[in-house]
Short mmCIF file of C-alpha atoms in Angstrom, two decimals:
data_model
loop_
_atom_site.label_atom_id
_atom_site.label_comp_id
_atom_site.label_asym_id
_atom_site.label_seq_id
_atom_site.Cartn_x
_atom_site.Cartn_y
_atom_site.Cartn_z
CA MET L 166 0.06 -0.05 -0.04
CA THR L 167 1.08 3.58 -0.62
CA ARG L 168 2.29 5.28 2.59
CA VAL L 169 2.05 8.93 3.36
CA THR L 170 5.55 10.14 3.79
CA SER L 171 4.78 12.69 6.52
CA TYR L 172 3.50 11.44 9.79
CA ALA L 173 1.75 14.71 10.42
CA ALA L 174 -0.01 14.43 7.10
CA ALA L 175 -1.02 10.88 7.89
CA THR L 176 -2.41 12.01 11.21
CA ARG L 177 -4.44 14.71 9.53
CA ALA L 178 -5.76 12.23 6.99
CA ALA L 179 -6.81 9.72 9.60
CA VAL L 180 -8.42 12.43 11.75
CA ARG L 181 -10.44 13.44 8.73
CA ALA L 182 -11.43 9.86 8.12
CA ALA L 183 -12.40 9.38 11.76
CA ARG L 184 -15.07 12.07 11.78
CA PRO L 185 -18.61 10.78 11.97
CA PRO L 186 -21.10 11.41 9.27
CA ALA L 187 -22.79 14.17 11.32
CA PRO L 188 -20.39 17.12 11.48
CA GLU L 189 -18.80 17.83 14.89
CA ALA L 190 -18.23 21.43 16.05
CA PRO L 191 -14.68 22.31 17.14
CA ARG L 192 -13.97 22.48 20.80
CA PRO L 193 -11.82 25.55 21.41
CA ARG L 194 -9.73 25.78 24.54
CA LEU L 195 -11.30 27.81 27.33
CA SER L 196 -9.47 31.11 27.79
CA TRP L 197 -9.30 32.80 31.28
CA ARG L 198 -12.28 34.86 30.16
CA GLY L 199 -14.13 31.74 29.37
CA TRP L 200 -13.36 30.15 32.71
CA LEU L 201 -14.52 33.44 34.33
CA ALA L 202 -17.82 33.20 32.56
CA VAL L 203 -18.13 29.52 33.54
CA LEU L 204 -17.47 30.19 37.19
CA THR L 205 -19.71 33.20 37.23
CA VAL L 206 -22.78 31.21 35.99
CA THR L 207 -21.88 28.37 38.43
CA ALA L 208 -21.64 30.92 41.34
CA PHE L 209 -24.95 32.46 40.33
CA GLY L 210 -26.67 29.03 40.50
CA GLY L 211 -24.87 28.27 43.71
CA LEU L 212 -25.85 31.47 45.41
CA LEU L 213 -29.54 30.77 44.49
CA ARG L 214 -29.32 27.36 46.10
CA PHE L 215 -27.48 28.35 49.31
CA TRP L 216 -29.49 31.50 49.86
CA ASN L 217 -31.79 30.91 53.01
CA LEU L 218 -31.03 27.23 52.65
CA GLY L 219 -32.31 26.65 56.22
CA ARG L 220 -35.78 27.83 55.43
CA PRO L 221 -38.17 26.27 56.44
CA SER L 222 -36.46 25.18 59.62
CA THR L 223 -38.60 21.87 59.75
CA LEU L 224 -38.39 18.61 57.85
CA VAL L 225 -40.31 18.75 54.58
CA PHE L 226 -41.75 15.98 52.63
CA ASP L 227 -39.46 12.83 52.50
CA GLU L 228 -36.76 14.67 54.46
CA THR L 229 -38.46 12.92 57.45
CA TYR L 230 -36.80 9.70 56.21
CA TYR L 231 -33.49 10.67 54.64
CA VAL L 232 -32.46 13.36 57.05
CA LYS L 233 -32.79 11.07 59.99
CA GLN L 234 -31.35 8.09 58.13
CA GLY L 235 -28.31 10.20 56.98
CA TRP L 236 -27.60 11.00 60.67
CA SER L 237 -27.98 7.36 61.87
CA MET L 238 -25.53 6.41 59.08
CA ILE L 239 -23.00 8.68 60.78
CA GLU L 240 -23.83 7.45 64.26
CA ALA L 241 -24.19 3.69 63.56
CA GLY L 242 -23.14 3.00 60.04
CA TYR L 243 -26.53 1.92 59.11
CA GLU L 244 -30.21 3.00 59.34
CA LEU L 245 -31.69 2.90 62.93
CA ALA L 246 -35.50 2.45 63.66
CA TRP L 247 -37.31 5.41 65.21
CA LYS L 248 -39.12 5.76 68.53
CA GLY L 249 -42.43 6.21 66.88
CA LYS L 250 -44.01 7.15 63.57
CA GLY L 251 -42.82 10.18 61.66
CA ASP L 252 -45.55 12.55 62.92
CA GLU L 253 -44.52 11.60 66.42
CA VAL L 254 -40.71 12.07 66.21
CA ASP L 255 -40.61 14.92 63.54
CA PRO L 256 -41.64 17.58 66.11
CA LEU L 257 -38.73 16.49 68.38
CA TRP L 258 -36.29 16.57 65.42
CA ASN L 259 -37.56 19.89 64.37
CA ARG L 260 -36.85 21.27 67.94
CA GLY L 261 -33.33 20.00 67.84
CA ASP L 262 -33.81 16.77 69.72
CA THR L 263 -32.05 13.97 67.84
CA ASN L 264 -32.75 11.33 70.47
CA VAL L 265 -35.38 9.76 68.34
CA PHE L 266 -33.71 6.47 67.38
CA LEU L 267 -34.00 2.90 68.88
CA THR L 268 -31.00 0.64 69.19
CA THR L 269 -32.53 -1.69 66.63
CA PRO L 270 -32.03 -1.46 62.84
CA ASP L 271 -34.65 -0.29 60.38
CA PHE L 272 -35.73 -1.87 57.15
CA VAL L 273 -35.08 0.70 54.33
CA VAL L 274 -35.63 0.28 50.59
CA HIS L 275 -32.88 2.45 49.10
CA PRO L 276 -29.11 1.84 49.13
CA PRO L 277 -26.92 4.12 51.27
CA VAL L 278 -24.98 6.50 49.06
CA GLY L 279 -27.39 9.41 49.09
CA LYS L 280 -27.84 9.05 52.88
CA TRP L 281 -24.15 8.97 53.48
CA MET L 282 -23.88 12.19 51.53
CA ILE L 283 -26.68 13.86 53.53
CA GLY L 284 -25.07 12.65 56.73
CA LEU L 285 -21.84 14.23 55.71
CA GLY L 286 -23.53 17.63 55.75
CA GLU L 287 -25.15 16.88 59.10
CA TRP L 288 -21.72 15.78 60.43
CA ILE L 289 -20.17 19.05 59.42
CA PHE L 290 -22.84 21.47 60.46
CA GLY L 291 -24.64 19.41 63.13
CA PRO L 292 -27.84 17.29 62.77
CA THR L 293 -30.04 19.94 64.37
CA ASN L 294 -29.07 22.58 61.67
CA PRO L 295 -31.49 22.65 58.60
CA PHE L 296 -28.61 24.12 56.65
CA GLY L 297 -26.70 20.99 57.36
CA TRP L 298 -29.63 18.75 56.40
CA ARG L 299 -29.54 20.23 52.93
CA PHE L 300 -25.93 21.22 52.55
CA ALA L 301 -24.90 18.15 50.49
CA SER L 302 -27.91 18.69 48.16
CA ALA L 303 -26.89 22.29 47.52
CA VAL L 304 -23.32 21.31 46.92
CA VAL L 305 -24.19 18.65 44.23
CA GLY L 306 -26.86 20.94 42.74
CA THR L 307 -24.18 23.67 42.26
CA LEU L 308 -21.53 21.24 40.99
CA SER L 309 -24.03 19.84 38.48
CA ILE L 310 -24.36 23.39 36.98
CA LEU L 311 -20.64 23.52 36.47
CA MET L 312 -20.68 20.02 35.01
CA ILE L 313 -23.45 20.67 32.56
CA ILE L 314 -21.68 23.88 31.27
CA LEU L 315 -18.46 21.78 30.50
CA ILE L 316 -20.61 18.84 29.12
CA ALA L 317 -22.73 21.10 26.88
CA ARG L 318 -19.61 22.83 25.72
CA ARG L 319 -17.94 19.56 24.78
CA LEU L 320 -21.14 18.20 23.23
CA PHE L 321 -22.02 21.23 21.12
CA GLY L 322 -18.60 22.78 20.56
CA SER L 323 -19.75 26.15 21.88
CA THR L 324 -18.88 27.97 25.05
CA LEU L 325 -21.97 30.12 24.56
CA LEU L 326 -24.34 27.04 24.49
CA GLY L 327 -22.40 25.62 27.48
CA LEU L 328 -23.12 28.68 29.50
CA THR L 329 -26.64 28.67 28.32
CA ALA L 330 -27.06 25.15 29.61
CA GLY L 331 -25.67 26.17 33.03
CA LEU L 332 -27.98 29.15 33.12
CA LEU L 333 -31.05 27.09 32.29
CA LEU L 334 -30.18 24.39 34.85
CA SER L 335 -29.76 27.18 37.47
CA VAL L 336 -33.27 28.50 36.84
CA ASP L 337 -35.10 25.20 36.55
CA GLY L 338 -37.48 24.79 39.54
CA GLN L 339 -37.33 21.03 39.70
CA HIS L 340 -33.45 21.14 40.03
CA PHE L 341 -33.59 24.22 42.30
CA VAL L 342 -36.02 22.69 44.81
CA HIS L 343 -34.15 19.44 44.99
CA SER L 344 -30.84 21.31 45.51
CA ARG L 345 -32.41 22.88 48.53
CA THR L 346 -33.98 19.70 50.08
CA GLY L 347 -32.60 16.67 51.74
CA LEU L 348 -33.88 14.03 49.37
CA LEU L 349 -32.04 11.29 47.45
CA ASP L 350 -33.05 12.03 43.84
CA VAL L 351 -30.73 15.00 43.36
CA PHE L 352 -27.74 12.64 44.01
CA VAL L 353 -29.13 10.22 41.42
CA MET L 354 -29.05 13.16 38.98
CA PHE L 355 -25.51 14.15 39.99
CA TRP L 356 -23.86 10.77 39.61
CA ALA L 357 -25.69 10.07 36.33
CA LEU L 358 -24.53 13.47 34.87
CA ALA L 359 -20.99 12.80 36.15
CA ALA L 360 -20.95 9.46 34.42
CA PHE L 361 -22.32 10.96 31.28
CA GLY L 362 -19.50 13.57 31.38
CA CYS L 363 -16.82 10.94 31.83
CA LEU L 364 -18.16 8.97 28.88
CA LEU L 365 -18.13 12.04 26.71
CA ILE L 366 -14.42 12.59 27.44
CA ASP L 367 -13.84 8.84 26.77
CA ARG L 368 -15.49 9.22 23.45
CA ASP L 369 -13.04 12.01 22.46
CA VAL L 370 -10.00 10.11 23.87
CA GLY L 371 -10.97 6.89 22.00
CA ARG L 372 -11.45 8.64 18.70
CA ARG L 373 -8.11 10.37 19.06
CA ARG L 374 -6.42 7.14 19.80
CA LEU L 375 -8.25 5.50 16.83
CA ALA L 376 -7.09 8.32 14.51
CA LEU L 377 -3.52 8.03 15.53
CA ARG L 378 -3.59 4.26 15.11
CA ALA L 379 -5.07 4.58 11.76
CA ALA L 380 -2.32 7.09 10.81
CA SER L 381 0.35 4.65 11.66
CA GLU L 382 -1.28 1.80 9.71
CA PHE L 383 -2.60 3.36 6.54
CA ALA L 384 -3.06 6.68 4.87
CA ASP L 385 -5.90 6.22 2.53
CA ARG L 386 -9.40 5.47 3.76
CA GLU L 387 -9.81 2.66 1.17
CA GLN L 388 -6.72 0.85 2.42
CA VAL L 389 -7.58 -1.23 5.57
CA THR L 390 -5.59 -3.75 7.42
CA THR L 391 -6.93 -7.31 7.48
CA ASP L 392 -6.83 -7.70 11.24
CA SER L 393 -8.52 -4.31 11.98
CA TRP L 394 -11.02 -6.14 14.26
CA SER L 395 -8.22 -6.65 16.79
CA TRP L 396 -7.44 -2.95 17.30
CA TRP L 397 -7.20 -2.27 20.92
CA LEU L 398 -7.24 1.37 21.96
CA GLY L 399 -5.77 0.95 25.38
CA VAL L 400 -7.23 1.15 28.89
CA ARG L 401 -10.30 3.38 28.80
CA TRP L 402 -9.70 5.22 32.17
CA TRP L 403 -12.57 7.57 31.74
CA ARG L 404 -14.86 4.63 31.20
CA LEU L 405 -13.72 3.31 34.47
CA ALA L 406 -14.35 6.67 36.04
CA GLY L 407 -17.84 6.65 34.59
CA ALA L 408 -18.32 3.13 35.99
CA VAL L 409 -17.52 4.50 39.48
CA CYS L 410 -20.13 7.28 39.13
CA LEU L 411 -22.73 4.73 37.83
CA GLY L 412 -22.03 2.53 40.83
CA LEU L 413 -22.66 5.47 43.09
CA CYS L 414 -25.75 6.40 41.07
CA ALA L 415 -27.27 2.91 41.56
CA GLY L 416 -26.06 3.05 45.14
CA THR L 417 -28.37 6.05 45.82
CA LYS L 418 -31.40 4.57 44.02
CA TRP L 419 -31.87 1.50 42.06
CA SER L 420 -33.19 3.62 39.13
CA GLY L 421 -29.58 4.52 38.46
CA LEU L 422 -29.23 1.02 36.92
CA TYR L 423 -31.14 2.23 33.90
CA PHE L 424 -28.51 4.90 33.32
CA ALA L 425 -25.86 2.21 33.48
CA LEU L 426 -27.71 0.11 30.86
CA VAL L 427 -28.58 2.91 28.38
CA PHE L 428 -25.12 4.58 28.66
CA GLY L 429 -23.45 1.12 28.23
CA LEU L 430 -25.36 0.83 24.88
CA MET L 431 -24.54 4.35 23.97
CA ILE L 432 -20.79 3.84 24.13
CA VAL L 433 -20.94 0.75 22.13
CA PHE L 434 -22.79 2.64 19.34
CA TRP L 435 -20.25 5.46 19.56
CA ASP L 436 -17.35 2.93 19.17
CA MET L 437 -19.12 1.25 16.22
CA GLY L 438 -19.58 4.55 14.52
CA ALA L 439 -15.95 5.61 15.13
CA ARG L 440 -14.49 2.37 13.81
CA ARG L 441 -16.77 2.31 10.75
CA ALA L 442 -16.09 6.07 9.99
CA VAL L 443 -12.29 5.64 10.07
CA GLY L 444 -12.67 2.85 7.42
CA LEU L 445 -12.01 -0.34 9.42
CA ARG L 446 -13.27 -3.39 7.50
CA HIS L 447 -14.14 -5.33 10.78
CA TRP L 448 -15.66 -2.45 12.56
CA PHE L 449 -18.50 -4.48 14.07
CA ALA L 450 -16.40 -7.37 15.24
CA GLY L 451 -13.88 -5.10 16.78
CA SER L 452 -16.48 -3.07 18.61
CA VAL L 453 -18.15 -6.09 19.98
CA LEU L 454 -14.87 -7.55 21.04
CA TRP L 455 -13.35 -4.65 22.82
CA ASN L 456 -16.56 -3.29 24.21
CA ALA L 457 -17.14 -6.68 25.78
CA VAL L 458 -13.78 -6.44 27.45
CA SER L 459 -14.22 -2.81 28.66
CA GLY L 460 -17.87 -3.45 29.45
CA ALA L 461 -16.83 -6.41 31.83
CA ALA L 462 -14.30 -4.06 33.51
CA MET L 463 -16.88 -1.39 33.90
CA LEU L 464 -19.31 -3.85 35.35
CA VAL L 465 -16.82 -5.11 37.85
CA VAL L 466 -15.78 -1.52 38.92
CA ALA L 467 -19.51 -0.38 39.16
CA PHE L 468 -20.43 -3.39 41.20
CA ALA L 469 -17.46 -2.99 43.50
CA THR L 470 -18.27 0.57 44.03
CA TYR L 471 -21.85 -0.39 44.88
CA LEU L 472 -20.71 -2.96 47.35
CA LEU L 473 -18.32 -0.54 49.02
CA SER L 474 -21.20 1.87 49.66
CA TRP L 475 -22.50 -0.84 52.01
CA THR L 476 -19.32 -0.81 54.11
CA GLY L 477 -21.19 0.38 57.17
CA TRP L 478 -23.63 -2.45 56.97
CA PHE L 479 -20.75 -4.96 56.43
CA LEU L 480 -18.85 -3.71 59.42
CA SER L 481 -21.76 -3.79 61.70
CA SER L 482 -22.98 -6.80 63.69
CA ASP L 483 -26.69 -5.91 64.01
CA ALA L 484 -27.73 -3.94 60.85
CA TYR L 485 -30.98 -5.02 59.27
CA ASN L 486 -30.64 -8.68 58.05
CA ARG L 487 -26.87 -8.61 58.75
CA ASN L 488 -27.04 -12.06 60.34
CA TRP L 489 -29.77 -13.57 58.21
CA ALA L 490 -27.53 -16.16 56.61
CA ALA L 491 -26.18 -17.46 60.04
CA GLU L 492 -29.82 -17.70 61.20
CA HIS L 493 -31.00 -19.40 58.00
CA PRO L 494 -28.39 -22.00 57.07
CA GLY L 495 -28.94 -23.69 53.72
CA GLU L 496 -31.36 -20.96 52.49
CA GLY L 497 -30.85 -18.32 49.77
CA LEU L 498 -27.83 -18.11 47.54
CA THR L 499 -25.84 -20.68 49.43
CA PHE L 500 -22.73 -20.41 47.10
CA LEU L 501 -22.08 -16.95 48.43
CA PRO L 502 -20.20 -16.00 51.60
CA SER L 503 -22.32 -15.44 54.58
CA ALA L 504 -22.39 -11.59 54.50
CA LEU L 505 -23.05 -11.51 50.82
CA ARG L 506 -25.87 -14.06 51.21
CA SER L 507 -27.41 -11.93 53.82
CA LEU L 508 -27.16 -8.80 51.70
CA ALA L 509 -28.57 -10.65 48.71
CA TYR L 510 -31.74 -11.64 50.76
CA TYR L 511 -32.02 -8.11 51.95
CA HIS L 512 -32.00 -6.85 48.34
CA GLN L 513 -34.70 -9.44 47.56
CA GLN L 514 -36.89 -7.80 50.17
CA MET L 515 -36.05 -4.31 49.01
CA TRP L 516 -37.04 -5.41 45.43
CA GLU L 517 -40.35 -6.78 46.47
CA PHE L 518 -41.23 -3.66 48.44
CA ASN L 519 -40.31 -1.30 45.53
CA ILE L 520 -42.21 -3.33 42.88
CA ASP L 521 -45.34 -3.88 45.07
CA LEU L 522 -45.70 -0.32 46.33
CA ASP L 523 -49.14 0.76 45.48
CA ALA L 524 -50.23 2.97 48.47
CA THR L 525 -52.44 5.94 47.22
CA HIS L 526 -51.05 9.32 47.59
CA PRO L 527 -52.52 12.79 46.77
CA TYR L 528 -49.43 13.79 44.75
CA GLU L 529 -48.74 10.61 42.81
CA ALA L 530 -48.38 11.28 39.09
CA ASN L 531 -48.45 9.01 35.98
CA PRO L 532 -45.24 9.28 33.95
CA TRP L 533 -47.34 10.38 30.89
CA SER L 534 -47.87 13.68 32.73
CA TRP L 535 -44.26 14.28 33.87
CA ILE L 536 -42.77 15.90 30.83
CA VAL L 537 -45.65 18.44 30.63
CA LEU L 538 -45.67 19.12 34.46
CA GLY L 539 -49.07 17.61 34.82
CA ARG L 540 -48.89 16.94 38.53
CA PRO L 541 -45.97 18.58 40.49
CA THR L 542 -45.24 17.52 44.07
CA ALA L 543 -45.93 19.71 46.90
CA PHE L 544 -43.12 19.30 49.39
CA TYR L 545 -44.44 21.85 51.78
CA TYR L 546 -47.48 23.94 52.27
CA GLU L 547 -48.62 26.04 55.28
CA SER L 548 -51.32 28.57 55.41
CA ALA L 549 -51.61 31.62 57.69
CA LYS L 550 -54.38 34.07 58.66
CA ALA L 551 -53.98 37.75 59.31
CA GLY L 552 -51.58 38.39 62.12
CA GLU L 553 -50.10 34.86 62.01
CA ARG L 554 -46.31 34.49 61.28
CA GLY L 555 -46.09 37.98 59.78
CA CYS L 556 -49.14 37.70 57.51
CA ASP L 557 -50.52 41.16 57.01
CA VAL L 558 -53.45 40.23 54.67
CA ASP L 559 -56.52 38.20 55.14
CA ALA L 560 -54.76 34.96 54.19
CA CYS L 561 -51.25 33.91 53.32
CA SER L 562 -49.47 30.79 51.92
CA GLN L 563 -46.01 29.28 52.34
CA ALA L 564 -45.16 26.56 49.71
CA ILE L 565 -42.33 24.53 48.38
CA THR L 566 -43.56 22.94 45.09
CA ALA L 567 -41.18 20.75 43.05
CA LEU L 568 -42.26 22.42 39.78
CA GLY L 569 -39.99 22.48 36.77
CA ASN L 570 -39.60 25.79 34.94
CA PRO L 571 -42.62 25.67 32.49
CA LEU L 572 -40.76 27.47 29.70
CA ILE L 573 -37.95 24.92 29.91
CA TRP L 574 -40.04 21.71 30.18
CA TRP L 575 -42.75 22.63 27.69
CA GLY L 576 -40.04 23.75 25.36
CA ALA L 577 -38.25 20.44 25.81
CA THR L 578 -41.51 18.48 25.15
CA LEU L 579 -41.46 20.05 21.61
CA GLY L 580 -37.72 19.70 21.37
CA ILE L 581 -37.79 15.86 21.83
CA ALA L 582 -39.39 15.67 18.34
CA VAL L 583 -36.45 17.73 17.05
CA LEU L 584 -33.99 15.45 18.69
CA LEU L 585 -35.62 12.33 17.19
CA PHE L 586 -35.58 13.87 13.76
CA HIS L 587 -31.91 14.81 13.82
CA TRP L 588 -30.77 11.60 15.33
CA ALA L 589 -32.79 9.20 13.17
CA LEU L 590 -32.71 11.11 9.82
CA ARG L 591 -29.67 13.28 10.11
CA ARG L 592 -27.55 10.93 12.18
CA ASP L 593 -26.49 13.51 14.60
CA TRP L 594 -24.81 11.74 17.54
CA ARG L 595 -25.34 14.67 19.74
CA ALA L 596 -29.04 14.36 19.52
CA GLY L 597 -28.68 10.63 20.29
CA ALA L 598 -26.53 11.34 23.28
CA VAL L 599 -29.26 13.74 24.74
CA LEU L 600 -31.90 11.24 24.03
CA ALA L 601 -29.86 8.49 25.84
CA GLY L 602 -30.13 10.54 29.06
CA LEU L 603 -33.85 11.19 28.59
CA THR L 604 -34.46 7.57 27.87
CA ALA L 605 -32.54 6.32 30.92
CA GLY L 606 -34.16 8.67 33.35
CA TYR L 607 -37.65 8.72 31.91
CA LEU L 608 -38.87 5.75 29.84
CA PRO L 609 -38.35 3.05 32.42
CA TRP L 610 -40.94 4.46 34.72
CA PHE L 611 -43.74 3.67 32.02
CA GLN L 612 -43.47 -0.05 33.04
CA TYR L 613 -44.73 0.94 36.65
CA GLN L 614 -48.25 2.00 35.78
CA ASP L 615 -49.67 0.41 39.00
CA ARG L 616 -46.82 1.55 41.29
CA THR L 617 -47.06 4.71 43.38
CA ILE L 618 -44.66 7.24 41.66
CA PHE L 619 -44.18 10.92 41.59
CA ASN L 620 -43.21 13.72 39.33
CA PHE L 621 -40.28 14.81 41.43
CA TYR L 622 -38.43 11.63 40.10
CA THR L 623 -37.89 13.79 37.01
CA VAL L 624 -35.00 15.66 38.60
CA ALA L 625 -32.83 12.61 37.73
CA PHE L 626 -33.06 13.46 34.00
CA THR L 627 -33.54 17.18 34.25
CA PRO L 628 -30.09 17.97 32.88
CA TRP L 629 -31.00 16.22 29.65
CA VAL L 630 -34.24 18.21 29.51
CA VAL L 631 -32.04 21.34 29.65
CA LEU L 632 -29.78 19.81 26.96
CA THR L 633 -32.81 19.27 24.79
CA VAL L 634 -33.56 22.97 24.87
CA VAL L 635 -29.98 23.93 24.39
CA TYR L 636 -29.83 21.73 21.27
CA VAL L 637 -32.79 23.50 19.73
CA LEU L 638 -31.39 26.83 20.67
CA GLY L 639 -28.26 25.91 18.91
CA LEU L 640 -30.35 25.24 15.76
CA ILE L 641 -32.05 28.63 16.22
CA LEU L 642 -28.71 30.38 16.51
CA GLY L 643 -27.61 28.81 13.18
CA ARG L 644 -24.25 27.83 11.77
CA THR L 645 -21.23 29.96 11.28
CA SER L 646 -21.75 29.62 7.47
CA ASP L 647 -25.25 31.26 7.73
CA SER L 648 -25.63 34.88 6.77
CA ALA L 649 -25.09 37.56 9.39
CA ARG L 650 -28.80 38.46 9.23
CA ARG L 651 -29.85 34.86 9.83
CA ARG L 652 -27.58 34.53 12.75
CA ARG L 653 -28.57 37.97 14.20
CA ASN L 654 -32.23 37.04 14.08
CA GLY L 655 -31.50 33.64 15.54
CA ALA L 656 -29.57 35.31 18.42
CA TRP L 657 -32.45 37.65 19.15
CA ILE L 658 -34.99 34.72 19.34
CA ALA L 659 -32.73 32.49 21.45
CA GLY L 660 -31.86 35.30 23.79
CA ALA L 661 -35.47 36.23 24.20
CA LEU L 662 -36.40 32.63 25.03
CA VAL L 663 -33.65 32.37 27.68
CA LEU L 664 -34.57 35.70 29.24
CA LEU L 665 -38.20 34.43 29.47
CA ALA L 666 -37.03 31.21 31.15
CA VAL L 667 -35.14 33.39 33.74
CA LEU L 668 -38.18 35.70 34.31
CA CYS L 669 -40.41 32.65 34.65
CA PHE L 670 -38.16 31.25 37.28
CA TRP L 671 -38.03 34.50 39.20
CA PHE L 672 -41.93 34.52 39.16
CA PHE L 673 -42.10 31.11 40.74
CA VAL L 674 -39.31 31.64 43.40
CA PRO L 675 -41.82 32.28 46.19
CA VAL L 676 -43.38 28.90 45.76
CA TYR L 677 -40.01 27.25 45.48
CA THR L 678 -38.62 28.71 48.74
CA ALA L 679 -41.47 28.80 51.19
CA GLN L 680 -41.78 32.60 51.20
CA LEU L 681 -44.81 33.93 52.95
CA ILE L 682 -47.00 35.46 50.34
CA PRO L 683 -50.71 36.48 50.03
CA GLN L 684 -52.79 33.53 49.25
CA PRO L 685 -54.04 35.03 45.96
CA SER L 686 -50.43 35.43 44.88
CA TRP L 687 -49.89 31.75 45.51
CA SER L 688 -53.03 30.97 43.39
CA ASP L 689 -51.72 33.11 40.59
CA ARG L 690 -48.75 30.75 40.36
CA MET L 691 -50.83 27.73 40.12
CA TRP L 692 -51.46 27.90 36.37
CA LEU L 693 -53.14 24.46 36.10
CA ARG L 694 -55.77 23.01 38.34
CA SER L 695 -53.67 19.82 38.70
CA TRP L 696 -50.91 21.80 40.32
CA ILE L 697 -53.02 22.44 43.36
#
């Protein structure tokens, strides 16, 4: 075969060949001004989340479970049972009395990662401090803004679109409320987004290695090696980092397993596309072989990470079901060591509870309504009459409603159709990547039509809702090859939409943060009857 005499020329030829069918935008380096803009948007979102974080000073919604469980993780290494029901011990906790635990373990239905993270904030600031209850949520909420800026910038090749993604995530109500509440779902979102970012970096690293390997093997795209199926691209460290994040995601809630499954398929398709685009004859076989190897490594790392999150349970002598295997010889998965056999049985019980949960709740919501904000979850609501708690009108309301920004979510509902079009018909991998996050976080819930589920679960895939909007905004802005008039008009339209989203968030802030407002003002913010 004819060789290119210059290695640099060969590299350039291979890189050109390695590009996918859909054009990829360049990824310029961030200047100090760029970093300043990134950190400014992150700080803006962080200030919103930490502002009056301790209000209200009482447990709200499911904080009754996870705040107490977080502290018992710090105290005992596992979840302790309470000295009564929630409505009996919550007033004690709200007054600063943490002596609400028995010495016996409690049966819980979610893994420990999120509770460890909540407990860390309580350990730093004290379990009687509402700021401490919510500190970890505010931290990961703020960090996720930074991550989505960098992710969107890498995904779309635009610092402007990256900053737009960060700003929109900052002003989304669902993300905002969860970042100020001690619940688990914000940690599912955080670790899933971190995994997505790691895999995006791995995609770039893998394609760069593939291009360099191709440059050393052949110069012309039509000239391929006969053993190209055996091309190994080295240890995929960013994939392993993503596996750690996915293990922590599933270690917060089992719904994180869906992100692991979908993202696993996503990276296989990415690798197939890269090997095929560079001109390898055995692109399918090579992808299957080496993704099976790296997939097995990722599975081992993710599973080991998940097991490590149960360290407190393993080190204890009296955690829930810790001694089940010793008390039930010959039962369960007998080939496993005693501790793992006990944990496996515990997981069986957790699975049965989660699958069979069908208790009625006034705020349960079918997933068909989630994307259009059909039935948001009220985390907190208190009414006051004139003269009570500073109310100076006939009636006042205080509310925390986990309601996504309507401009963002309703826009994303339309944007999903745009993603599908560009992924299926224009083969744009970026649209497929955003759809992967939506698919992993959203679609699995449709199989649980009879289970009690809530709209607030949507925070897990809120970043991809934002990325959907940003993708469409990028189309509105246009290409660099478009006329100046076209790009100017696109900038005005996109800028106006982002401004409207910011103003919409500002309008809803009182019902996101339990501000005392006149009851008619609260009603003005309940745009749909189903929101009440």
